[in-house]
Coordinates of C-alpha atoms in Angstrom, one line a residue:
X1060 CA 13.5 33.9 33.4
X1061 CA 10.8 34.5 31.3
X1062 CA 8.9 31.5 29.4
X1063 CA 8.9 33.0 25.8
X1064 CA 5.1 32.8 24.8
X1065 CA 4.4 35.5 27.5
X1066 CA 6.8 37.8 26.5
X1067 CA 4.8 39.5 23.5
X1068 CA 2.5 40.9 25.9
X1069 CA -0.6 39.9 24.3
X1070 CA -1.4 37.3 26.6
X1071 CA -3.3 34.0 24.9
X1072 CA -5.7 34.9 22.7
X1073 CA -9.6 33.3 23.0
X1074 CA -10.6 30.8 20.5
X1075 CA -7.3 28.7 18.8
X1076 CA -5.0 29.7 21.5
X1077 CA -6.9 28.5 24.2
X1078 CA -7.2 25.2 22.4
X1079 CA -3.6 25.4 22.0
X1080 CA -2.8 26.1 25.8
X1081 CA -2.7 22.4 26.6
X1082 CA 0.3 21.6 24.3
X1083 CA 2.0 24.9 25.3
X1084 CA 2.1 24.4 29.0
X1085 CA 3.8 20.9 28.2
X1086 CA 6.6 22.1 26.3
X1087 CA 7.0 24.9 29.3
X1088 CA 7.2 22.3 31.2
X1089 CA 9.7 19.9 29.3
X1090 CA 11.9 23.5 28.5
X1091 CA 11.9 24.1 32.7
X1092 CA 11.0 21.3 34.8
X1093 CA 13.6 19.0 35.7
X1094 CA 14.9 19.3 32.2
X1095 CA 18.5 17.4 32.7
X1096 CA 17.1 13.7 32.6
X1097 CA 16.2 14.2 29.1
X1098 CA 20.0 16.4 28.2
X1099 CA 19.9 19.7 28.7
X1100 CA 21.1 21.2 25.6
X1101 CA 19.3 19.2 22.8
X1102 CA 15.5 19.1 24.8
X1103 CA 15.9 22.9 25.4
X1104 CA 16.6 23.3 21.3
X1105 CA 13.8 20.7 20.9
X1106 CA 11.3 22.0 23.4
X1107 CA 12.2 25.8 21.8
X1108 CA 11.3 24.5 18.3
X1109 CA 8.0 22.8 19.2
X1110 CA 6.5 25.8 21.4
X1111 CA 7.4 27.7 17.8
X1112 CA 5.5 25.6 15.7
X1113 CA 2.6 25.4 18.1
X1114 CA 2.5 29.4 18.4
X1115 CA 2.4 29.6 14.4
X1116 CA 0.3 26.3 13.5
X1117 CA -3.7 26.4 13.0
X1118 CA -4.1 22.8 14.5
X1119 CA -6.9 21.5 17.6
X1120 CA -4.5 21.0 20.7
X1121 CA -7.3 20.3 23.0
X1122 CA -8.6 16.7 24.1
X1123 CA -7.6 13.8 21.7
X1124 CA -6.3 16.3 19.4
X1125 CA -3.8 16.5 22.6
X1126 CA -3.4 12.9 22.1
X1127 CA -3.0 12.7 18.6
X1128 CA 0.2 15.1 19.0
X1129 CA 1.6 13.5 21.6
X1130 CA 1.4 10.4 19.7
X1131 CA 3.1 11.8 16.5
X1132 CA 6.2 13.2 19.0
X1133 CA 6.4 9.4 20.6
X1134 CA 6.7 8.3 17.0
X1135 CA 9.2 10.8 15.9
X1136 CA 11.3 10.6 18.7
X1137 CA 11.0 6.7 18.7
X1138 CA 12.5 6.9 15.1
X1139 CA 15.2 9.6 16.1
X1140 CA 16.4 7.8 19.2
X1141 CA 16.9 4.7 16.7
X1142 CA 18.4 6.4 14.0
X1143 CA 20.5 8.5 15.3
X1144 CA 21.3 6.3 18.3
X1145 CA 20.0 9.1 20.9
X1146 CA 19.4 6.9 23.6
X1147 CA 18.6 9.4 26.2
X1148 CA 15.5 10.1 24.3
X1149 CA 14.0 7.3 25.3
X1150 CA 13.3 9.0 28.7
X1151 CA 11.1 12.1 26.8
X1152 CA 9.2 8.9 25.4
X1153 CA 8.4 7.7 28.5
X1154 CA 7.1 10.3 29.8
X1155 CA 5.0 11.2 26.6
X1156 CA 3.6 7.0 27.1
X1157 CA 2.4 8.2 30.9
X1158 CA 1.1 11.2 29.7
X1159 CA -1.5 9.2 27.0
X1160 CA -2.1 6.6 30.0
X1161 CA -5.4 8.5 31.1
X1162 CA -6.8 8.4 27.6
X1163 CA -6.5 4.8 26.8
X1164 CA -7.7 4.0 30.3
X1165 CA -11.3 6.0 29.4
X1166 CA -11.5 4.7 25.8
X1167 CA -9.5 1.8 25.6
X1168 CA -13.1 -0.4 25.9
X1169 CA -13.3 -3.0 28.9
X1170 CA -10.1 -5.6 28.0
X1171 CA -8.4 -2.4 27.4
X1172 CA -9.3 -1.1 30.5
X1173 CA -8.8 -4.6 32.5
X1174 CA -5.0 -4.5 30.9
X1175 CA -3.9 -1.2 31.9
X1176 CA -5.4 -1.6 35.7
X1177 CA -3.0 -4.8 35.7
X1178 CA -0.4 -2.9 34.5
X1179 CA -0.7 -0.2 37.5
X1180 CA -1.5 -3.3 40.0
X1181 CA 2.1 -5.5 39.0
X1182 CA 4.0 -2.2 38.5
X1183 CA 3.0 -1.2 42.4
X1184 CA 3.9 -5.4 42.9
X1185 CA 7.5 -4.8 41.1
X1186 CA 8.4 -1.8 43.6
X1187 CA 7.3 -3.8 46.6
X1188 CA 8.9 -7.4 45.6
X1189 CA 12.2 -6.6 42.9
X1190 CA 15.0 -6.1 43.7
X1191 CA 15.7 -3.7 41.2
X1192 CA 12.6 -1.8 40.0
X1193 CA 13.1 0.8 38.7
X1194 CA 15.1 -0.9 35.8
X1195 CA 12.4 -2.8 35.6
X1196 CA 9.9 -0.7 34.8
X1197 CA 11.9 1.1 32.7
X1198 CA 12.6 -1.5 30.1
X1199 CA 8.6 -2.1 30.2
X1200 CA 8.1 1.4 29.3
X1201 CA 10.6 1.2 26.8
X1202 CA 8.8 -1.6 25.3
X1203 CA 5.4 0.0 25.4
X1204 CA 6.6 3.3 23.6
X1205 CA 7.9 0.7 20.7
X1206 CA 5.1 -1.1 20.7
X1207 CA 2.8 2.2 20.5
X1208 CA 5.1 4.0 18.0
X1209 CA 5.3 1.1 16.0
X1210 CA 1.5 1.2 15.8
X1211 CA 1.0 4.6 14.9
X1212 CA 3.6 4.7 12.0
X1213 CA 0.9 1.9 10.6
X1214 CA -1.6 4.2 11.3
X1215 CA -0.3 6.8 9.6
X1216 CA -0.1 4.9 6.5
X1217 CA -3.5 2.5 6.9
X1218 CA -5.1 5.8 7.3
X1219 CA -3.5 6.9 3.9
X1220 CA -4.5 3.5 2.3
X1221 CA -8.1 3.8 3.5
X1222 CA -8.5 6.7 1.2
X1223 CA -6.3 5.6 -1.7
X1224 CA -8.2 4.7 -4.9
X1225 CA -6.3 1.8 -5.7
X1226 CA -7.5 0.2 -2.3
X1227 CA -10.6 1.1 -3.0
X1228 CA -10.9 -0.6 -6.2
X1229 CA -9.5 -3.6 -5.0
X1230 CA -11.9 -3.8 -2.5
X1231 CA -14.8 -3.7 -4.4
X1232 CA -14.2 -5.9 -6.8
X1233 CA -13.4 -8.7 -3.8
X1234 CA -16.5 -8.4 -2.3
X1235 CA -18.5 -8.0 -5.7
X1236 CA -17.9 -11.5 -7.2
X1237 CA -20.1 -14.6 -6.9
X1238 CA -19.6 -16.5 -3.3
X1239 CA -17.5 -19.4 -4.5
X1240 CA -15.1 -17.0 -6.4
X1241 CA -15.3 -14.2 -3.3
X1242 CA -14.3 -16.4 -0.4
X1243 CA -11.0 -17.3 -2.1
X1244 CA -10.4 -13.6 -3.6
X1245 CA -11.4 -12.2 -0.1
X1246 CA -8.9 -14.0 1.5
X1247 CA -6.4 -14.1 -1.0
X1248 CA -7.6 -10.0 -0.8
X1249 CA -7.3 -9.3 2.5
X1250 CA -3.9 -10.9 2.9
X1251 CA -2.4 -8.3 0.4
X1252 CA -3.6 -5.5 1.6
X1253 CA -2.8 -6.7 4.9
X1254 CA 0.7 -6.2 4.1
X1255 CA 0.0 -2.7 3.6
X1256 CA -2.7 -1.5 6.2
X1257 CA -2.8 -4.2 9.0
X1258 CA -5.8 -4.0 10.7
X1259 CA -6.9 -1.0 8.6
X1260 CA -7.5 -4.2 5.3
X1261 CA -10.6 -5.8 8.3
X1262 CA -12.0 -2.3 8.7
X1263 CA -11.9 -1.9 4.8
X1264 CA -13.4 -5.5 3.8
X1265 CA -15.9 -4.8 6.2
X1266 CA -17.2 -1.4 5.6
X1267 CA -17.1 -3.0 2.1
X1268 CA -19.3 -5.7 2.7
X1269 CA -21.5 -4.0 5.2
X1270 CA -22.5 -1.1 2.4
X1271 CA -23.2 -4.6 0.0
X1272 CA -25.5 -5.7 2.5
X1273 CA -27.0 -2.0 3.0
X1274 CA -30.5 -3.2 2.0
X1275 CA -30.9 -4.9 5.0
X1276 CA -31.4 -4.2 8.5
X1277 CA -28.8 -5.0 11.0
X1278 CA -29.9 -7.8 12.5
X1279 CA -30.6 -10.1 9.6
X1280 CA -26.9 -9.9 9.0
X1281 CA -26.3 -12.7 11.7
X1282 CA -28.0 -14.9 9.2
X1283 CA -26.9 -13.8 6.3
X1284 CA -24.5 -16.8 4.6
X1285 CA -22.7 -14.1 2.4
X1286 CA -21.6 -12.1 5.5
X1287 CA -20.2 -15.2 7.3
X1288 CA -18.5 -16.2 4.5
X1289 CA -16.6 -12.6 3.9
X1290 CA -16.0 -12.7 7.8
X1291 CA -14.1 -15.6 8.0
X1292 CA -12.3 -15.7 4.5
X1293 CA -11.1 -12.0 5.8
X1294 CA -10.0 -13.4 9.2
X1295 CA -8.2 -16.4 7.5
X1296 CA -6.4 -14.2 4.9
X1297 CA -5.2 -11.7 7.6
X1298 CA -3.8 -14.1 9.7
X1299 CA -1.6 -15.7 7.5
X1300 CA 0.0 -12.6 6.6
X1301 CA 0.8 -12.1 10.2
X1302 CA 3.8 -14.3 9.9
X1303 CA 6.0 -12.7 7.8
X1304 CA 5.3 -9.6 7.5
X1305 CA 7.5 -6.2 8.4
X1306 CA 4.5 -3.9 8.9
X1307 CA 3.1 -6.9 11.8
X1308 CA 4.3 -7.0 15.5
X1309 CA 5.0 -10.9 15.8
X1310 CA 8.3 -11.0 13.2
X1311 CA 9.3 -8.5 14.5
X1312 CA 8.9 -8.7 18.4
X1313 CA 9.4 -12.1 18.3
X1314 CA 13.4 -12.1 16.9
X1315 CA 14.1 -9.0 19.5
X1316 CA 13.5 -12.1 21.9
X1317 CA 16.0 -14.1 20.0
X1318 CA 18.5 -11.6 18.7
X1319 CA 20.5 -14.5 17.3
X1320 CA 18.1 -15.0 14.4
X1321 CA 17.9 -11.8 11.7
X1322 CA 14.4 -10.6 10.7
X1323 CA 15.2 -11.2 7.0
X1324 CA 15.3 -14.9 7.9
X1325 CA 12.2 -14.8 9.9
X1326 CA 10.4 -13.3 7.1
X1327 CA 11.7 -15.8 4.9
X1328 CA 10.9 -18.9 6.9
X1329 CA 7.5 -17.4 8.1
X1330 CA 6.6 -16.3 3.8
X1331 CA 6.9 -19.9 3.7
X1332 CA 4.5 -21.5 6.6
X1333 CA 2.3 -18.1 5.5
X1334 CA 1.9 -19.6 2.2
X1335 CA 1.0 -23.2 3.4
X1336 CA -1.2 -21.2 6.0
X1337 CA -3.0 -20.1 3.2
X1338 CA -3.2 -23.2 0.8
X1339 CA -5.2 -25.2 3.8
X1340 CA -7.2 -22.1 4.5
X1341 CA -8.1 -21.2 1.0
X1342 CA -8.9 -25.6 0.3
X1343 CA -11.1 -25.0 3.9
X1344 CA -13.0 -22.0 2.8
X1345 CA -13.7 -23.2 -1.0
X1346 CA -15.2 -26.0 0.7
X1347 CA -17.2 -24.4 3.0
X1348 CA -18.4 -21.8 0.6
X1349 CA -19.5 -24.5 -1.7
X1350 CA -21.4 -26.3 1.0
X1351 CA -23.2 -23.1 2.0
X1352 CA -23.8 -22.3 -1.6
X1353 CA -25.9 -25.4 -1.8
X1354 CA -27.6 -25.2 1.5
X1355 CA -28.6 -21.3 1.0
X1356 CA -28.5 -20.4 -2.5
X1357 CA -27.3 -17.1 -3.7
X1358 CA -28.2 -14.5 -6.1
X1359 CA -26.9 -13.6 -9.3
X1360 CA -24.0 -10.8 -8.9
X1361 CA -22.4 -8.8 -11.8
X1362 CA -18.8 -9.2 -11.0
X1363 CA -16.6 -6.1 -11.1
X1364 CA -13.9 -6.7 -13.7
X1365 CA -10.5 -7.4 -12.4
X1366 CA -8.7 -3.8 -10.9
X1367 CA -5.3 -5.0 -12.8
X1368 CA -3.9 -1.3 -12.7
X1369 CA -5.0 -0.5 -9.2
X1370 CA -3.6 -4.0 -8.0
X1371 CA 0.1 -3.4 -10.3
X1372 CA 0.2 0.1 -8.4
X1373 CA -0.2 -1.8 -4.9
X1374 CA 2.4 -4.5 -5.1
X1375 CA 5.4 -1.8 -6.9
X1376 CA 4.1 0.5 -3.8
X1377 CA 4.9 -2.7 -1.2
X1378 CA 8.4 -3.6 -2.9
X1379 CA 9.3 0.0 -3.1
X1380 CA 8.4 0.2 0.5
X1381 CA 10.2 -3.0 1.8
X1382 CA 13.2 -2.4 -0.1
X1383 CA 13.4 1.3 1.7
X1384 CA 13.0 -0.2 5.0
X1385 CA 15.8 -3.3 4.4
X1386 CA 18.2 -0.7 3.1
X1387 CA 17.6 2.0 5.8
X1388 CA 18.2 -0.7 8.2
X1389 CA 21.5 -2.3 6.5
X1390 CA 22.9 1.5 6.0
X1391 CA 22.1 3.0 9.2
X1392 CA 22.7 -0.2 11.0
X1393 CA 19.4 -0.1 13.0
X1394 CA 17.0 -2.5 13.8
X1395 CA 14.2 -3.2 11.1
X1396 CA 11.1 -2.2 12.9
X1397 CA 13.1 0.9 13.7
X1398 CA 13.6 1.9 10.2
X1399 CA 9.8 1.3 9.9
X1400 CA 8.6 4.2 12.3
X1401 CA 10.5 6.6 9.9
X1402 CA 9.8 5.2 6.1
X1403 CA 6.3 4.6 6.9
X1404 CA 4.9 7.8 8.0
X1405 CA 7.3 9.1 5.2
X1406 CA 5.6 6.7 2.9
X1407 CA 2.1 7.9 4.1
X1408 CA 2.9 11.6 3.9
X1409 CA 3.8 11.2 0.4
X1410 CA 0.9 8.9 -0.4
X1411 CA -1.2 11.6 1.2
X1412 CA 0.1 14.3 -0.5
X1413 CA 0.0 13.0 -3.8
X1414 CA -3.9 12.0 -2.9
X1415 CA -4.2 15.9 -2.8
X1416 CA -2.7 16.7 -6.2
X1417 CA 1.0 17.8 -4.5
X1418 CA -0.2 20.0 -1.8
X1419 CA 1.3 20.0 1.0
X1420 CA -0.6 22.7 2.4
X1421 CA -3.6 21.5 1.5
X1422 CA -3.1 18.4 3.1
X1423 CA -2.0 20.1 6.5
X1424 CA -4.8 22.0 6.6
X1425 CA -7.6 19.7 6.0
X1426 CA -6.6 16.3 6.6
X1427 CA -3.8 16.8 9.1
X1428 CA -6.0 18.0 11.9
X1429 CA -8.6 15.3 11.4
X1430 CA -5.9 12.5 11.3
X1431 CA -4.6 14.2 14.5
X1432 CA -7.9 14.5 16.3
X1433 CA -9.6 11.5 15.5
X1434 CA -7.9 8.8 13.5
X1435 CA -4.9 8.3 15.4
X1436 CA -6.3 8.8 19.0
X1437 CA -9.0 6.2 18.2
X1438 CA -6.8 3.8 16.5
X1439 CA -4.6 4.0 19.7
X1440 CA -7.8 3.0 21.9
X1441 CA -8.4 0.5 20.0
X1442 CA -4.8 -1.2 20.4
X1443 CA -4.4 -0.2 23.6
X1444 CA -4.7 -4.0 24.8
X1445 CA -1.2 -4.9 22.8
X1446 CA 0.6 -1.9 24.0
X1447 CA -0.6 -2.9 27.8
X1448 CA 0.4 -6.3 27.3
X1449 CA 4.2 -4.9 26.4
X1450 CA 4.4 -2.8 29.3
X1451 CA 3.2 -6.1 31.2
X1452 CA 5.5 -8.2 29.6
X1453 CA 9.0 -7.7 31.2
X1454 CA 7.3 -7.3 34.4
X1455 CA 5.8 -10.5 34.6
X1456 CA 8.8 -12.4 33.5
X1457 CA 10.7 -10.1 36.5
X1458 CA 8.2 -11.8 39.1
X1459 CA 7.5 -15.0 37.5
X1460 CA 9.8 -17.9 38.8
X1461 CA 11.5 -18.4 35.3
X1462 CA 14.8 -20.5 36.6
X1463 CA 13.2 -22.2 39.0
X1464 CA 10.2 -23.3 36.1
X1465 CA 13.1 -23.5 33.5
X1466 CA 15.0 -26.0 35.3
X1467 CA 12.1 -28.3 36.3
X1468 CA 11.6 -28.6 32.4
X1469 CA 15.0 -29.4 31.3
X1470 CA 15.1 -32.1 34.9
X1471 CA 11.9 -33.4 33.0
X1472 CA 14.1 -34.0 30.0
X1473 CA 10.8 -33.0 27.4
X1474 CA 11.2 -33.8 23.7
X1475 CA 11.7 -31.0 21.6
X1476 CA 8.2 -32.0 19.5
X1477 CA 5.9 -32.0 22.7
X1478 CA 7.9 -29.0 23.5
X1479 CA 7.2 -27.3 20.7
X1480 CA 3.9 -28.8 21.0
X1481 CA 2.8 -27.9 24.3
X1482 CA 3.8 -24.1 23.6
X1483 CA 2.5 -23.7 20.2
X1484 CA -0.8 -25.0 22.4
X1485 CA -0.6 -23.0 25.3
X1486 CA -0.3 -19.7 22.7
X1487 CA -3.3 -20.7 21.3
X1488 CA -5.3 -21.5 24.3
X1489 CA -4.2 -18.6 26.2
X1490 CA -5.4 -16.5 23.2
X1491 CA -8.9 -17.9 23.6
X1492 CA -9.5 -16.5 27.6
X1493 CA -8.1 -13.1 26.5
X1494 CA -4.0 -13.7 27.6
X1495 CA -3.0 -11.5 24.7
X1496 CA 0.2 -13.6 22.5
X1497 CA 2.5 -10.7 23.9
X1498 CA 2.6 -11.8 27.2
X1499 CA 2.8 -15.5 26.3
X1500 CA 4.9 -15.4 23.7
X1501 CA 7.2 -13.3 26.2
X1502 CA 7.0 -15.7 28.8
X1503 CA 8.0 -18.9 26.6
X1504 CA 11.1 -17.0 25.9
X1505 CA 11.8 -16.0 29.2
X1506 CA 11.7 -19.8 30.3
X1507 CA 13.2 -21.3 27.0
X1508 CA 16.4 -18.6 26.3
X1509 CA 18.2 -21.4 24.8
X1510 CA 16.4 -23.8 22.8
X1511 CA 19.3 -26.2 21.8
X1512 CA 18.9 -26.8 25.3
X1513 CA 15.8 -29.2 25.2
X1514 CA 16.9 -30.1 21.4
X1515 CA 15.2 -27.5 19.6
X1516 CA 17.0 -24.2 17.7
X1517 CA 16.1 -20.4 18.1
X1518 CA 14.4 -20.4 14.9
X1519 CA 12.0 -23.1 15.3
X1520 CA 10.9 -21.4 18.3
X1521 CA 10.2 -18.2 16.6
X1522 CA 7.8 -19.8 13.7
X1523 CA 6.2 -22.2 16.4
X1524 CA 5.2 -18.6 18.7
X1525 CA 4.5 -17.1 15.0
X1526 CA 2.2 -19.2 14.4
X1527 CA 0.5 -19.6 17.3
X1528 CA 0.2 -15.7 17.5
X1529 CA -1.3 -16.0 14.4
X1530 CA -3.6 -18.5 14.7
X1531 CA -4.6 -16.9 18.2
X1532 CA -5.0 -13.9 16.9
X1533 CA -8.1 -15.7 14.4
X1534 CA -9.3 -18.2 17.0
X1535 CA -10.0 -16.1 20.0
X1536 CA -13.4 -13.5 20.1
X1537 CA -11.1 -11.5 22.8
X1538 CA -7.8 -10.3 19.6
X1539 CA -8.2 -7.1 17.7
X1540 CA -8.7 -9.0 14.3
X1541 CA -11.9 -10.9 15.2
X1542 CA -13.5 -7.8 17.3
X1543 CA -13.0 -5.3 14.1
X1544 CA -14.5 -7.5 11.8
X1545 CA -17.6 -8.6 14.0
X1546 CA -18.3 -5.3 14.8
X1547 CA -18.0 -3.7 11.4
X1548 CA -20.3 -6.8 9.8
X1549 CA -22.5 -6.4 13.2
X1550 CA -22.0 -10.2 14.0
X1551 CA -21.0 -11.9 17.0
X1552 CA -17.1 -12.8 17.6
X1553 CA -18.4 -15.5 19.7
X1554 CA -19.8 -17.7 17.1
X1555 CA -17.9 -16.2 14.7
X1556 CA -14.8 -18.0 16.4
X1557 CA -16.8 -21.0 18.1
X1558 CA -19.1 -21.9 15.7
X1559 CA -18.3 -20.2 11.9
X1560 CA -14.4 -21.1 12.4
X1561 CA -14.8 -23.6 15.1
X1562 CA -14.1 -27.0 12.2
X1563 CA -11.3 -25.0 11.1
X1564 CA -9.4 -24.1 14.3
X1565 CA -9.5 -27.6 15.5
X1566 CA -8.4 -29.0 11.5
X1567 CA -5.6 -26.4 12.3
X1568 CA -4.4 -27.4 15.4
X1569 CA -3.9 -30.9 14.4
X1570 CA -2.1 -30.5 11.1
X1571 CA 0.1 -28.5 13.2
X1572 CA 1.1 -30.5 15.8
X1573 CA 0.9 -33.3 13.4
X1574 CA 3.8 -31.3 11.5
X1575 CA 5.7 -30.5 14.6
X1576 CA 6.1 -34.1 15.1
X1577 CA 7.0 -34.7 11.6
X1578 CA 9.4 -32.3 11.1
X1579 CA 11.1 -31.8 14.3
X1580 CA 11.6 -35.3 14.7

């Protein structure tokens, strides 16, 4: 039999079919090659229709534009596997998670690269020492292709936000005010649109403030007070949001671990600890803004009035967008973060497309391939340290001696507040030498199933490895959140976490614990 694209005769064409030749010899291969694992009958109609669109569509192929695609198909099949409970597709995702493997190894940066060589080095260590390895390694793909299409859906629509007006109003007038009234309004900033962009609101507050500070050359900016100040009021305000929020991994992730407790109720207890997060934050930051405003001085700004339009358009956008993804979920009776990999590239495509006046072709043919090409590839890259550290999750819990640690706990008969404790700790502190809160926030759950057991309740273990993901995530120089920010301010994460943030982290750590004992008590 005949593979289709050869039968017109006219062979592949120089120029955009040769950049299209990667793509088509993958679809040849998933329409020919081994074909049943996937189900014969729907991957052949599936294969059939993407070898159509990439005959007739004007896009790169070639390179990350390769990756780009292949990302937008894990997404899309992610979402249809969940929504239309097609489990078998989770095998076409694993393969497409393989596939991207060489990429993030090359331009996932050095952590990146350090995570994915122990991924290869414990998978070879499952085959040799598990019993059962192959299921295994399966369930930490599985995870992985979440985690990664998970990711891009947020790309998909921080990308749309990074161009949206409204952001970009916002924005400016955060970074525009005088220092005492900035810290707080950067925070309380960055937190908002954190809801809506993730990691995208750091890259924004930071391009932001860098272009404020344009009249000066790179390396005065490690002394610049205003810079410091905008670092760690952004880096406070996103953490907090980290909590609670459906569009963030931890919620999420962290009550598939404890399927006894809903996501709504996680996002409800978590709003609240995100809120006192913030109060003590925003008290912390006020105070050292003041102190820094009498020890430096600063100049005279003209404040940019308040953006109340641009800011009303933002928060109807994120309860229009939360109520979507609740009722999707409740309908179709899928997970949460399932619903999210469909209704927020959905959301983004119509955010994009009304960004270009209705167009829809417009849109395809000069953001599309751009978004494809660059943005998503390099936003994967960038992540490629979480989405390692899923893969490496189940794995390690496999080899790790959980029972046998398990048991010598519950022997040790440990109060549930210096259990909670000592974990909420260990999050932390394994944050800070690079152990990303994936792997030990999986472990913790792999050696505490059943909280009631040592006195403690499902729940309170979920907000306690919450916040300590959280607070990880803005106390180590090693997490995503604290290497954007340094590196779009041109600052070093080092002292920015040690030395800028250093009073805070340990003010933070205390009243924590203090609380655990408090409450849990």
């Amino acid at each position: 039999m005949v593979p289709p694209i050869f039968k017109s005769g006219r062979g592949i064409r120089r120029g955009s079919d040769q950049k299209r030749l990667p793509i088509t010899i993958m679809i040849i291969f998933l329409q020919y090659a081994n074909i049943e694992i996937f189900g014969l009958g729907c991957m052949r109609a599936f294969s059939s229709g993407v070898l159509a669109f990439v005959q007739g569509a004007p896009l790169i192929f070639c390179g990350t534009g390769l990756v780009g695609h292949l990302l937008l198909w894990l997404m899309l099949l992610q979402g249809a596997s969940a929504w239309l409970h097609l489990a078998y597709l989770q095998s076409a995702t694993a393969l497409i998670m393989i596939l991207i493997v060489p990429y993030l190894a090359l331009r996932g940066g050095k952590v990146g690269r350090v995570f994915i060589a122990l991924s290869v080095l414990f998978s070879v260590l499952a085959l040799i020492r598990l019993d059962t390895p192959v299921a295994t390694l399966s369930t930490a793909m599985t995870r992985a292709a979440f985690f990664q299409a998970f990711l891009t859906a947020v790309f998909m629509l921080q990308d749309a936000a990074m161009r949206s007006y409204s952001m970009n109003q916002i924005g400016l007038f955060l970074i525009s005010q005088p220092i005492l009234k900035q810290s707080i309004l950067t925070l309380l900033g960055t937190n908002l649109m954190a809801l809506m962009m993730n990691l995208g609101s750091l890259v924004m507050i930071g391009t932001l403030a860098r272009n404020r500070e344009s009249g000066s050359p790179l390396s005065s900016l490690e002394n610049s007070p205003s810079v410091w100040i905008t670092a760690v009021s952004a880096l406070r305000g996103f953490a907090a949001s980290v909590t609670w929020s459906p569009l963030a991994l931890p919620p999420v992730f962290l009550t598939s671990l404890y399927p006894t407790v809903g996501l709504g109720t996680t996002m409800l207890v978590g709003a609240a600890f995100s809120v006192v997060i913030l109060i003590i934050s925003l008290l912390f930051t006020l105070g050292q803004a003041a102190l820094s405003y009498r020890q430096d001085g600063f100049p005279d700004v003209q404040p940019r009035k308040l953006p109340r339009r641009p800011i009303a358009n933002l928060a109807s956008l994120l309860v229009i967008i939360f109520i979507a993804i609740f009722v999707a979920a409740g309908t179709l009776d899928i997970s949460t973060s399932s619903a999210v990999t469909v209704i927020i590239p959905v959301t983004a495509m119509l955010w994009m497309i009304k960004a270009h006046k209705g167009s829809l072709r417009t849109l395809l043919r000069d953001r599309f391939p751009s978004i494809m090409h660059d943005q998503v590839p390099r936003q994967a890259a960038q992540t490629s340290v979480i989405v390692s550290a899923a893969f490496l999750s189940p794995v390690l819990v496999a080899l790790f001696p959980v029972d046998l640690v398990s048991n010598a706990l519950a022997a040790a008969q440990i109060s549930a507040p210096v259990l909670l404790s000592s974990i909420f700790l260990a999050v932390i502190l394994l944050g800070m030498v690079g152990i990303n809160p994936v792997l030990s926030t999986s472990l913790a759950a792999a050696i505490f199933p059943d909280p009631v057991r040592y006195g403690a309740t499902p729940l309170s273990m979920i907000v306690i490895l919450a916040i300590g993901w959280a607070l990880a995530a803005e106390f180590s120089p090693y997490t995503g959140t604290t290497t954007i920010i340094s590196r779009m301010l041109g600052i070093s994460a080092e002292r920015l976490v040690f030395e800028k943030n250093g009073l805070f982290l340990f003010m933070s750590l205390a009243i924590t614990v203090g609380s655990i004992f408090l409450v849990v008590s």
